[in-house]
Short mmCIF file of C-alpha atoms and ligand atoms in Angstrom, two decimals:
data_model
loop_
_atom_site.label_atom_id
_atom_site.label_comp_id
_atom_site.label_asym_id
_atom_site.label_seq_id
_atom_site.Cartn_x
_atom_site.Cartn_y
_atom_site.Cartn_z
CA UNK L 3 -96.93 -65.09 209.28
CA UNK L 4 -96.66 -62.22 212.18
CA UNK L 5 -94.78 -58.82 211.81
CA UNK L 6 -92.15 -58.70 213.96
CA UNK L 7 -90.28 -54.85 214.13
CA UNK L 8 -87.13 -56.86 215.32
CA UNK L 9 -87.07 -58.78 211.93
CA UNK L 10 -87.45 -55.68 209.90
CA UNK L 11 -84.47 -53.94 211.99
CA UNK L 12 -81.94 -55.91 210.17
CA UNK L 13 -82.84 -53.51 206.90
CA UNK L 14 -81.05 -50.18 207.13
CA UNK L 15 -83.61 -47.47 207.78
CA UNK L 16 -84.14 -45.71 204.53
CA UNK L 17 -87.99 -44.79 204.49
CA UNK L 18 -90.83 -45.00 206.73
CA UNK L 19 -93.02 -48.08 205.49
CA UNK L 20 -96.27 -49.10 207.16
CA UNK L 21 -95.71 -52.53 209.09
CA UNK L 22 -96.88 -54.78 206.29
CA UNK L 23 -94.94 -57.71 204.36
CA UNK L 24 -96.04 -58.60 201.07
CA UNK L 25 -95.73 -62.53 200.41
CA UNK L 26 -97.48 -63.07 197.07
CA UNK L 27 -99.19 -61.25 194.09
CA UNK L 28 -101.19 -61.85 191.24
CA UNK L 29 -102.12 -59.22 188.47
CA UNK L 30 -103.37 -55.95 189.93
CA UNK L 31 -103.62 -57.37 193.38
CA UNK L 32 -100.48 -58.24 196.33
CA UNK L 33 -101.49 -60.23 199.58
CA UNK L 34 -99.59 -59.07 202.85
CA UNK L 35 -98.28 -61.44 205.71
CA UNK L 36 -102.02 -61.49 207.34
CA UNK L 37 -103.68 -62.68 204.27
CA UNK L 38 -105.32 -59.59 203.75
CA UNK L 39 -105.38 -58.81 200.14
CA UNK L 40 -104.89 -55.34 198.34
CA UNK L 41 -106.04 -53.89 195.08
CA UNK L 42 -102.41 -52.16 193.79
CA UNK L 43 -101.86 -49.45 192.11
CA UNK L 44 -98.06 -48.69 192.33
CA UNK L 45 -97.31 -52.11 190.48
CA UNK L 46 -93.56 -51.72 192.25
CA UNK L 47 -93.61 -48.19 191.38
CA UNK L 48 -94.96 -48.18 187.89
CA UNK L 49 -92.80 -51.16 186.71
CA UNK L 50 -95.04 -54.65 186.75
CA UNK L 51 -96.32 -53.31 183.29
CA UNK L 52 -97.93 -56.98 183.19
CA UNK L 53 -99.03 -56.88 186.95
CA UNK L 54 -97.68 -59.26 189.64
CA UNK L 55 -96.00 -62.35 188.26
CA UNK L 56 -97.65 -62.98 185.25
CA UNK L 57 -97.07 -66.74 183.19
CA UNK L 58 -95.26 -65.23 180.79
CA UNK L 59 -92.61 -63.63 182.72
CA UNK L 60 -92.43 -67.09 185.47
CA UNK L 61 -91.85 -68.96 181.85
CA UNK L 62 -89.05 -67.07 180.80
CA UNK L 63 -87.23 -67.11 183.94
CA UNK L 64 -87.46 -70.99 184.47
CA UNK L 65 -86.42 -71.88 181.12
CA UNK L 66 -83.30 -69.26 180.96
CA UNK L 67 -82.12 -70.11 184.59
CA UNK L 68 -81.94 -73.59 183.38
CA UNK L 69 -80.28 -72.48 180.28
CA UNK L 70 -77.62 -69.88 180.82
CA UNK L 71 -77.59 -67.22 183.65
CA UNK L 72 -74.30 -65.35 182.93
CA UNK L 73 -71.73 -66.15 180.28
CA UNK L 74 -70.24 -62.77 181.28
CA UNK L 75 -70.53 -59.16 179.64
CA UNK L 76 -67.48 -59.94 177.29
CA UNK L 77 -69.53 -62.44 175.19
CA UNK L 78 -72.85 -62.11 173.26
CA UNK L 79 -75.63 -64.02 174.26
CA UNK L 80 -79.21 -64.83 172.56
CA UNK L 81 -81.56 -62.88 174.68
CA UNK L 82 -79.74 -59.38 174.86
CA UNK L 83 -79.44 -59.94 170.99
CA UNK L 84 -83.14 -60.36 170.20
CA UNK L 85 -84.25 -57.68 173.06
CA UNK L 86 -81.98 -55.21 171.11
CA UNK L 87 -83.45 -56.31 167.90
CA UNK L 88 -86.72 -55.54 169.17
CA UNK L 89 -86.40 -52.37 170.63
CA UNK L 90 -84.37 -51.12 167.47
CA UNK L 91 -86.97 -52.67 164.94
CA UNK L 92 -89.98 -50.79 167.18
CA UNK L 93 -88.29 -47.43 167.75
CA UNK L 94 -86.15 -45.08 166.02
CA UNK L 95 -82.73 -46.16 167.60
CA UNK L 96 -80.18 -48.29 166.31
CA UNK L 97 -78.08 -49.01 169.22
CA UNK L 98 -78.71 -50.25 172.23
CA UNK L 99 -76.74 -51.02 175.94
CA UNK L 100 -78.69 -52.38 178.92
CA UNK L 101 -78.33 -51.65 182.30
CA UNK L 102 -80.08 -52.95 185.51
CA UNK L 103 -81.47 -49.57 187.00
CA UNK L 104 -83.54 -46.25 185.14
CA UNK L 105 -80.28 -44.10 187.03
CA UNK L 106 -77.76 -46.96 185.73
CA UNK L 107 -79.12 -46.25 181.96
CA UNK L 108 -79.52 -42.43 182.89
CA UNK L 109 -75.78 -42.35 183.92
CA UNK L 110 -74.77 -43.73 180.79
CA UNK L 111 -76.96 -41.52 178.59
CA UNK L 112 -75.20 -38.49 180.12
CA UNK L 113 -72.05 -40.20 179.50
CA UNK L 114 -72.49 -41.22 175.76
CA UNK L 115 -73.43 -37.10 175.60
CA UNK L 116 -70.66 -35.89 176.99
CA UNK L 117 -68.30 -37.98 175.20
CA UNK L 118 -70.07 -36.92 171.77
CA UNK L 119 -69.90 -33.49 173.05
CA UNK L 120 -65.93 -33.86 173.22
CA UNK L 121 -66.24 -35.17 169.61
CA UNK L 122 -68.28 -32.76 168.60
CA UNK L 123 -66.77 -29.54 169.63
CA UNK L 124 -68.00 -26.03 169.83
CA UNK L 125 -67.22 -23.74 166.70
CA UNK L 126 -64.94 -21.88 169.22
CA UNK L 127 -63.43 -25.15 169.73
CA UNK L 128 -64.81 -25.12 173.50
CA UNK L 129 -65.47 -28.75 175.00
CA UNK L 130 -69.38 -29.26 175.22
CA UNK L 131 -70.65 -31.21 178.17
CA UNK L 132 -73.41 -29.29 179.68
CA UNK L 133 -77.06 -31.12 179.54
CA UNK L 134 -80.01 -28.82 180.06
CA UNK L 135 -82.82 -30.47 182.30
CA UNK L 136 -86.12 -29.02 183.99
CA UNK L 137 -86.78 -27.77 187.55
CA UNK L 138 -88.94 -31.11 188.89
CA UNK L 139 -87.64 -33.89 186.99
CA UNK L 140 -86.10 -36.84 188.43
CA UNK L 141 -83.52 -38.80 186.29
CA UNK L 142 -82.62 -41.29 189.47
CA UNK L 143 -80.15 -41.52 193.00
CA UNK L 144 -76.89 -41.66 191.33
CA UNK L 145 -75.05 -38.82 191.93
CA UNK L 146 -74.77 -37.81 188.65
CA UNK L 147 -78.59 -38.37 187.91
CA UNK L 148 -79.06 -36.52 191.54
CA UNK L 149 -77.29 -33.63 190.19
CA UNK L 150 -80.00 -33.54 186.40
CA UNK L 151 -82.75 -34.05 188.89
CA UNK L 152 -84.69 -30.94 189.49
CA UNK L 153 -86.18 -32.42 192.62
CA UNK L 154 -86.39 -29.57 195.38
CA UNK L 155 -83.43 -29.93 197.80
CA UNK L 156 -81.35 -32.04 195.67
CA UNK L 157 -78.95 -29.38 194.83
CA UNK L 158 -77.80 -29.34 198.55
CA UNK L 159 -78.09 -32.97 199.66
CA UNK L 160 -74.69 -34.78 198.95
CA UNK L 161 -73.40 -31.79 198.28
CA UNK L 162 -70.61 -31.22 195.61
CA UNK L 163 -73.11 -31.50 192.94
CA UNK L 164 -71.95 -33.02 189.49
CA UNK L 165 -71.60 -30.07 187.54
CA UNK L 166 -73.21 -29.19 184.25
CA UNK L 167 -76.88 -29.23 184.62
CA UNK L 168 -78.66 -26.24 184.25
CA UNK L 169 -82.08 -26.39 184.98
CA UNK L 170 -84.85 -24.95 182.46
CA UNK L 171 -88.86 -24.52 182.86
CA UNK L 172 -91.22 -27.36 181.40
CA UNK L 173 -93.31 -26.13 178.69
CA UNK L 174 -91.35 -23.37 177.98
CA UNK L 175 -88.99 -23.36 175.55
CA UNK L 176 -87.48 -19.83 175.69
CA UNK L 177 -86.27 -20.85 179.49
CA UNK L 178 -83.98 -23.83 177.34
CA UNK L 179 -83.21 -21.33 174.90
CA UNK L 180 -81.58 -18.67 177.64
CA UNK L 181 -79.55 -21.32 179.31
CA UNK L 182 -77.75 -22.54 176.04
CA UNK L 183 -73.66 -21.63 175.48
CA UNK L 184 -71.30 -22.64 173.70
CA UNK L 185 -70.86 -25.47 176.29
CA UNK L 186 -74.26 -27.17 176.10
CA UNK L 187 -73.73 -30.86 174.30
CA UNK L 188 -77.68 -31.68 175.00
CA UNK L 189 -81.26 -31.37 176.27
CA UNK L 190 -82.59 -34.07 178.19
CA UNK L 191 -86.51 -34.61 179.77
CA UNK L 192 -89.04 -36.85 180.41
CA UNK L 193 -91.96 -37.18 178.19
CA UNK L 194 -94.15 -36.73 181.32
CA UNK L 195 -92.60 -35.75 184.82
CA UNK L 196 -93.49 -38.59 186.87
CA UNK L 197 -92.23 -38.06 189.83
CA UNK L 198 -92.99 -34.53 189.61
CA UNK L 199 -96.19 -34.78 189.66
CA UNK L 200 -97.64 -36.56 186.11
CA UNK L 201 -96.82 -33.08 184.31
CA UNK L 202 -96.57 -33.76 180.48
CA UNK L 203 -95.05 -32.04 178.31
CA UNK L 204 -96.64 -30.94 175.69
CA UNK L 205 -96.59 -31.89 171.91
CA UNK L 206 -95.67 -28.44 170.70
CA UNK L 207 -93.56 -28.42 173.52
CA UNK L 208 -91.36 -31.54 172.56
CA UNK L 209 -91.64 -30.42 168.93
CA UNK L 210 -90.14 -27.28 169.45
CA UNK L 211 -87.63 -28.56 171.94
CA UNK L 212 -86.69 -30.67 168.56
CA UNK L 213 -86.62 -28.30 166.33
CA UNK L 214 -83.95 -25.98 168.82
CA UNK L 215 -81.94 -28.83 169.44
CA UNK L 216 -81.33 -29.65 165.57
CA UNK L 217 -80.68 -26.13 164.35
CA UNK L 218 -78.03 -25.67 167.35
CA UNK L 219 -76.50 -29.35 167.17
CA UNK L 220 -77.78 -30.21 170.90
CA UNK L 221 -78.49 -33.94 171.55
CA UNK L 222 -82.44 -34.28 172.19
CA UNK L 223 -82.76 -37.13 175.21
CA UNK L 224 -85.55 -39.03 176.70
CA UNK L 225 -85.83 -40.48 179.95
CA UNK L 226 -88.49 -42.94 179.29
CA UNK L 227 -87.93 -44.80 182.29
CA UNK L 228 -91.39 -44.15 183.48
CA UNK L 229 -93.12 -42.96 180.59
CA UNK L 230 -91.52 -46.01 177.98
CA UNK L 231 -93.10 -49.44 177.45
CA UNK L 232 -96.33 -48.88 176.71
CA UNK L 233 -97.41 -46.90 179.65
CA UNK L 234 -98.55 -43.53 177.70
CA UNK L 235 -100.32 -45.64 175.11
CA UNK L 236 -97.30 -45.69 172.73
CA UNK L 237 -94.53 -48.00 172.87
CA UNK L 238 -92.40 -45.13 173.65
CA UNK L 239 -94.07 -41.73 174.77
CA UNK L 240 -91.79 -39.84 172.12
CA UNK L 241 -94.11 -40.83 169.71
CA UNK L 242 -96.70 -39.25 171.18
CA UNK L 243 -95.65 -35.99 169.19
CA UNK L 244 -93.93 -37.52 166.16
CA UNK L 245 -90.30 -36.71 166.84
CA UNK L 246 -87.30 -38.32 166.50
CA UNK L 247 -84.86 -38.21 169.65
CA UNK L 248 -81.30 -38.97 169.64
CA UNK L 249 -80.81 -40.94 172.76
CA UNK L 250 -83.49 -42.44 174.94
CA UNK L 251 -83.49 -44.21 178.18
CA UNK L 252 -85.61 -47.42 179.54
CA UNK L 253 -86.36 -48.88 182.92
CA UNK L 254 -89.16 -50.00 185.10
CA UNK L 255 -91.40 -51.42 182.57
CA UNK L 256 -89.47 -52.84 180.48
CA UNK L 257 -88.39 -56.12 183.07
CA UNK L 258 -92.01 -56.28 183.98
CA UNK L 259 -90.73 -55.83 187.47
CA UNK L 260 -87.00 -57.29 187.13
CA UNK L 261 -84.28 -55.46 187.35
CA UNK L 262 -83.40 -53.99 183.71
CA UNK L 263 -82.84 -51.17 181.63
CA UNK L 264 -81.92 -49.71 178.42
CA UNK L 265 -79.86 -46.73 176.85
CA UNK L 266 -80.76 -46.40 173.10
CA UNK L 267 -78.81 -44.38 170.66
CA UNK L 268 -79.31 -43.76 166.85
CA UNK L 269 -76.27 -44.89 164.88
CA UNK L 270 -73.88 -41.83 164.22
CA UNK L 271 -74.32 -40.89 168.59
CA UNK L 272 -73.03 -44.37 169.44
CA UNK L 273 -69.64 -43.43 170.05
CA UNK L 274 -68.75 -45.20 173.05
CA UNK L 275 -65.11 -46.91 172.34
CA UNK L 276 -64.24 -50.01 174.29
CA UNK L 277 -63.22 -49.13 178.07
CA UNK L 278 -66.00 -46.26 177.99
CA UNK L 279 -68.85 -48.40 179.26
CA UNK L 280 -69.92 -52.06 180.70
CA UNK L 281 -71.04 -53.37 183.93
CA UNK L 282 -70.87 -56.72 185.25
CA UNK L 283 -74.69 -57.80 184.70
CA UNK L 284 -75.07 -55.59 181.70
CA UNK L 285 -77.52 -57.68 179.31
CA UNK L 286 -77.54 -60.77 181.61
CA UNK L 287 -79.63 -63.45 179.43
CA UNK L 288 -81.81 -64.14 182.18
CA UNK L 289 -83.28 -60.26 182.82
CA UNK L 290 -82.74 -59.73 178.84
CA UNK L 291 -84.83 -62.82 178.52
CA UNK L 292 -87.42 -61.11 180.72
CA UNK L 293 -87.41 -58.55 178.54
CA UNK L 294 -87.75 -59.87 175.41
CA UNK L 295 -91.25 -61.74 176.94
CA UNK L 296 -92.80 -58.28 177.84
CA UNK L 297 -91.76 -56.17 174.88
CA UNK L 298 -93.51 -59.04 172.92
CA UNK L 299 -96.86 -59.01 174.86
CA UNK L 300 -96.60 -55.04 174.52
CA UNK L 301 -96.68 -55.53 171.02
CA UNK L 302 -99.48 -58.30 170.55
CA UNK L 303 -102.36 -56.41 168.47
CA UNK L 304 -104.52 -54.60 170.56
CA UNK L 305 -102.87 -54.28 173.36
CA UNK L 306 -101.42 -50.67 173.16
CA UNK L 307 -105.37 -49.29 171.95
CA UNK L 308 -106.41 -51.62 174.92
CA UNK L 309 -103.64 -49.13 177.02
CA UNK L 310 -105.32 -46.00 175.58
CA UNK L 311 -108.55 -47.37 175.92
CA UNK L 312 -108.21 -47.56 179.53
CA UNK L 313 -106.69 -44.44 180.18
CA UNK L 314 -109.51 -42.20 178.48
CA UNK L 315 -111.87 -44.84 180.64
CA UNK L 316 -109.65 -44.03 184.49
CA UNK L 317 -109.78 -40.26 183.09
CA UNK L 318 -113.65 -40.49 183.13
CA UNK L 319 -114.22 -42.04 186.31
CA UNK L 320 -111.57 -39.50 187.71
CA UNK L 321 -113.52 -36.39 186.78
CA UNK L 322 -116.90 -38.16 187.84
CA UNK L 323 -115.07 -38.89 190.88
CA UNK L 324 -113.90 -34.86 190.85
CA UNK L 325 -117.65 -33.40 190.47
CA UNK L 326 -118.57 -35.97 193.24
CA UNK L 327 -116.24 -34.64 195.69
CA UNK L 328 -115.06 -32.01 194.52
CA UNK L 329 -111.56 -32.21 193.67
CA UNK L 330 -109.55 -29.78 191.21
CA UNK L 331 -108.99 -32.39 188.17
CA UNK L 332 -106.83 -35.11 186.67
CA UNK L 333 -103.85 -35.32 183.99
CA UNK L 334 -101.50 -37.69 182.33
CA UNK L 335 -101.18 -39.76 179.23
CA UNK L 336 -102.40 -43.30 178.89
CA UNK L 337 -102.10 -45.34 182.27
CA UNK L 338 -99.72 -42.93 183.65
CA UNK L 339 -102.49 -40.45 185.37
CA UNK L 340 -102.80 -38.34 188.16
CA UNK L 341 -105.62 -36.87 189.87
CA UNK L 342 -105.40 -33.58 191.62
CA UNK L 343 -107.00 -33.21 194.65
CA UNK L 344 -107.55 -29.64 195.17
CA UNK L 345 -106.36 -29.57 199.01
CA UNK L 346 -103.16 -31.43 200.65
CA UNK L 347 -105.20 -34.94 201.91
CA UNK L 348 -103.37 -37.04 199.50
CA UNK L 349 -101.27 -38.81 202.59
CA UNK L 350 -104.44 -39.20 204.42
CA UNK L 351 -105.98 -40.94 201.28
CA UNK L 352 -102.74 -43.18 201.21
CA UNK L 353 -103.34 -44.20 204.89
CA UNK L 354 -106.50 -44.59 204.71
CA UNK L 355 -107.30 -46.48 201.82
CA UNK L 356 -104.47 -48.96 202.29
CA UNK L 357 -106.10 -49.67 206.15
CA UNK L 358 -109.21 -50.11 204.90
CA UNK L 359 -110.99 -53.45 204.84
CA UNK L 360 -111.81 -56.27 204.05
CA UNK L 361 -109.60 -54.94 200.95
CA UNK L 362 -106.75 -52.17 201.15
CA UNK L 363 -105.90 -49.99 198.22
CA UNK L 364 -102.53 -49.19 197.86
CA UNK L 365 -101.95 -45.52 195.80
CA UNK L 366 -99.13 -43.25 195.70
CA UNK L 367 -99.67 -39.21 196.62
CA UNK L 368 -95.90 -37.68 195.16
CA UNK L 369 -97.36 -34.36 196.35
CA UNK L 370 -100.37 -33.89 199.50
CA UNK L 371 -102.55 -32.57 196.74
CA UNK L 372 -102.16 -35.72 194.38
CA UNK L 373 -102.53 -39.03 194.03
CA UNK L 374 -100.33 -40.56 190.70
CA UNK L 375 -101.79 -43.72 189.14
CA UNK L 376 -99.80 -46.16 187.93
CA UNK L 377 -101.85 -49.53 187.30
CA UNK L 378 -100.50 -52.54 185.35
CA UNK L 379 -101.48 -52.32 181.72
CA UNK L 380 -103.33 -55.12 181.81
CA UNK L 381 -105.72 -53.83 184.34
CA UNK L 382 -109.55 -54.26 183.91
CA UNK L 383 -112.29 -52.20 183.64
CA UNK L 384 -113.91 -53.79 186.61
CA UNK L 385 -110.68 -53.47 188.77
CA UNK L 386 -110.75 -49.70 187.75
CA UNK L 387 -113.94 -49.08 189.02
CA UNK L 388 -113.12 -50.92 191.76
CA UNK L 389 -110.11 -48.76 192.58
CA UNK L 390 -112.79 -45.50 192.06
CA UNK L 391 -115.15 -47.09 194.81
CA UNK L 392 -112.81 -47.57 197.09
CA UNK L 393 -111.56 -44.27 196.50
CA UNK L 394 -114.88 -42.66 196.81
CA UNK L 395 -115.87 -44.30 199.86
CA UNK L 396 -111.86 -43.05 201.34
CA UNK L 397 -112.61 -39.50 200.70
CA UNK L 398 -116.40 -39.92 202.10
CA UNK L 399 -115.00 -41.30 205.41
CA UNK L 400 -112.57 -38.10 205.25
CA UNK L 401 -114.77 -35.89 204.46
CA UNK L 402 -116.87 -36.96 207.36
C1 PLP M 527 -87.79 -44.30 188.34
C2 PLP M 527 -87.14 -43.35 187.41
C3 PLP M 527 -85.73 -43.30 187.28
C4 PLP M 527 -84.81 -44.12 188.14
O1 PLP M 527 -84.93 -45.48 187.89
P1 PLP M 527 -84.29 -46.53 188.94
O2 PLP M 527 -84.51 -47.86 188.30
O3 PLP M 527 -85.03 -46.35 190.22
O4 PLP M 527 -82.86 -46.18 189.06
C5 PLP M 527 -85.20 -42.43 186.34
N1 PLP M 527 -85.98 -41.65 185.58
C6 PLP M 527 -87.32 -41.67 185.69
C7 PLP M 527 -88.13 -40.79 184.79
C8 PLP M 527 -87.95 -42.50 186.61
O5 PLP M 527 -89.27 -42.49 186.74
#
């Protein structure tokens, strides 16, 4: 197959994207129109949790398309019923609605706040709708999740804003503490910023945050769109530091690479009443279905130690990697890890490591002086040192 930049014209210009076309995959590696194969560590932006097109997720497609696509969001169906179960049996949450996109579930977790918030009114009887987030974070390109992003910029772009996100400091708690009135309805953060950077929050951190939010009856809520599904090593990075959120979002992971997502809510904050909330593909049987194959291969034994396993194991061949070359360091939990390069050459890296040969490497650099790793979970020792070779042998020819 040739690359033809009249074909590609058709697609509105949104991004700059090097003049590839990806045809196949297969685990931790994609193959582009020329044959040439790459070792891949974006896994669709951090959600092929099971790598490219694994059996189990080709199984469940085949046998629910041949079974029942859509009976409609006004009826149950079997999948979304045992993916709830699931999630609800494995977390602290008893409710659950899915959506099809992190910023679809995101929307809704700000709405299922602020309509608790009007149930739940301030002792001066003022209606409480403001959610605190952090300078940084990125909750998704809704407007609404635009406006609780913290991404530089995004306060001007698409101007109005949504109102009613104040923005506090990660890590710090007496920045959330400051911006809280009589207003505020919740607090709402991911586990780690991914987009930001990899920055995690830290236990006491998130512990604290809980302890605030309880003794001023604030909603706690995770975005766990990134962070969710095994990737930190837990099946949900809340766990991480033993507390118990009220609401929590899912995406990316959690379809393996499909498009689905999940808003969870413990019992007595479900207070959506009918006409609040729905969607036309929301729990579809055939991305539910998805679903319900990765959440059980997530939770075969082993396989969450095998997640943590590897992570301490790419966090050792990062700092080797740092006192070969010296770079500044690396952070993150599990297989969500970042590794900080010390000067801005991250988009160089990028270039130059997916133009290599006979084998590209595809990474992601969110910032020039980072590169963010975000393999499959299922990835290999052998493919990680693979990945740090290739690396190496990038920053050498840099370097040089
Ligand atoms: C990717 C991401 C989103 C947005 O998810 P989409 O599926 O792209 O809408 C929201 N929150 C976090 C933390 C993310 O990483």
């Amino acid at each position: 197959m040739e690359f033809k930049q009249s074909a590609v014209d058709h697609l509105m210009f949104i991004t700059n994207r090097p003049p590839l076309i990806f045809v196949e995959g297969k685990g931790m590696f994609m193959t582009d129109h020329a044959g040439k194969q790459y070792l891949d560590f974006l896994q669709g932006w951090a959600v092929n949790a099971l790598g490219h097109a694994p059996q189990c997720i080709a199984d469940a497609l085949v046998a629910q398309a041949g079974k029942l696509i859509n009976p409609s969001p006004a009826f149950y169906n079997v999948p979304s019923i045992e993916l709830a179960t699931l999630l609800t049996d494995n977390s602290t949450f008893d409710r659950v609605f899915f959506a099809s996109s992190g910023a679809e579930a995101n929307e809704g977790a700000i709405k299922l706040a602020r309509k608790w918030g009007r149930m739940n009114p301030a002792a001066d009887g003022s209606h409480r709708y403001e959610i605190i987030t952090f300078d940084h974070s990125f909750h998704g390109r809704t407007l609404a999740t635009m406006s609780a992003s913290g991404k530089p910029g995004w306060d001007t772009l698409f101007a109005p804003q949504v109102p009613g996100f104040p923005k506090a400091d990660l890590n710090d708690i007496a920045s959330v503490e400051h911006l809280i009135t009589p207003t505020t309805v919740a607090v709402m953060l991911e586990p780690v910023q991914g987009e930001g950077g990899v920055i995690p929050a830290t236990r006491e951190f998130m512990q604290a945050l809980r302890r605030l939010t309880k003794e001023r009856n604030l909603l706690l809520i995770v975005d766990e769109v990134q962070t969710g599904c095994g990737r930190c090593g837990e099946l949900f990075a809340y766990q991480l530091s033993g507390i118990e959120p009220d609401i929590m979002t899912l995406g990316k992971g959690i379809g393996g690479g499909v498009p689905l997502a999940a808003l969870l809510a413990k019992e007595a904050i479900a207070c959506f009443e009918p006409g609040d909330q729905g969607g036309t593909y929301n729990g579809n049987p055939l991305m539910t279905a998805v679903g319900c194959a990765v959440i059980k291969e997530l939770l075969k034994p082993g396989f969450l130690p095998s997640v943590l396993e590897k992570g301490e194991y790419l966090r050792a061949a990062s700092l080797k990697l740092c006192a070969k070359h010296g770079l500044k360091g690396e952070r993150g939990e599990g297989l969500l890890r970042a590794l900080e390069l010390g000067r801005d050459i991250g988009p160089q890296i990028v270039n130059a490591a997916r133009d290599m040969g006979p084998v590209g490497l595809l990474l992601n650099s969110p910032r020039p002086d980072l590169l963010r790793f975000m393999p499959a979970l299922t990835i290999t020792h052998a493919e990680i040192d693979q990945m740090i070779a290739m690396l190496s042998s990038v920053i050498s020819s840099l370097d040089a």
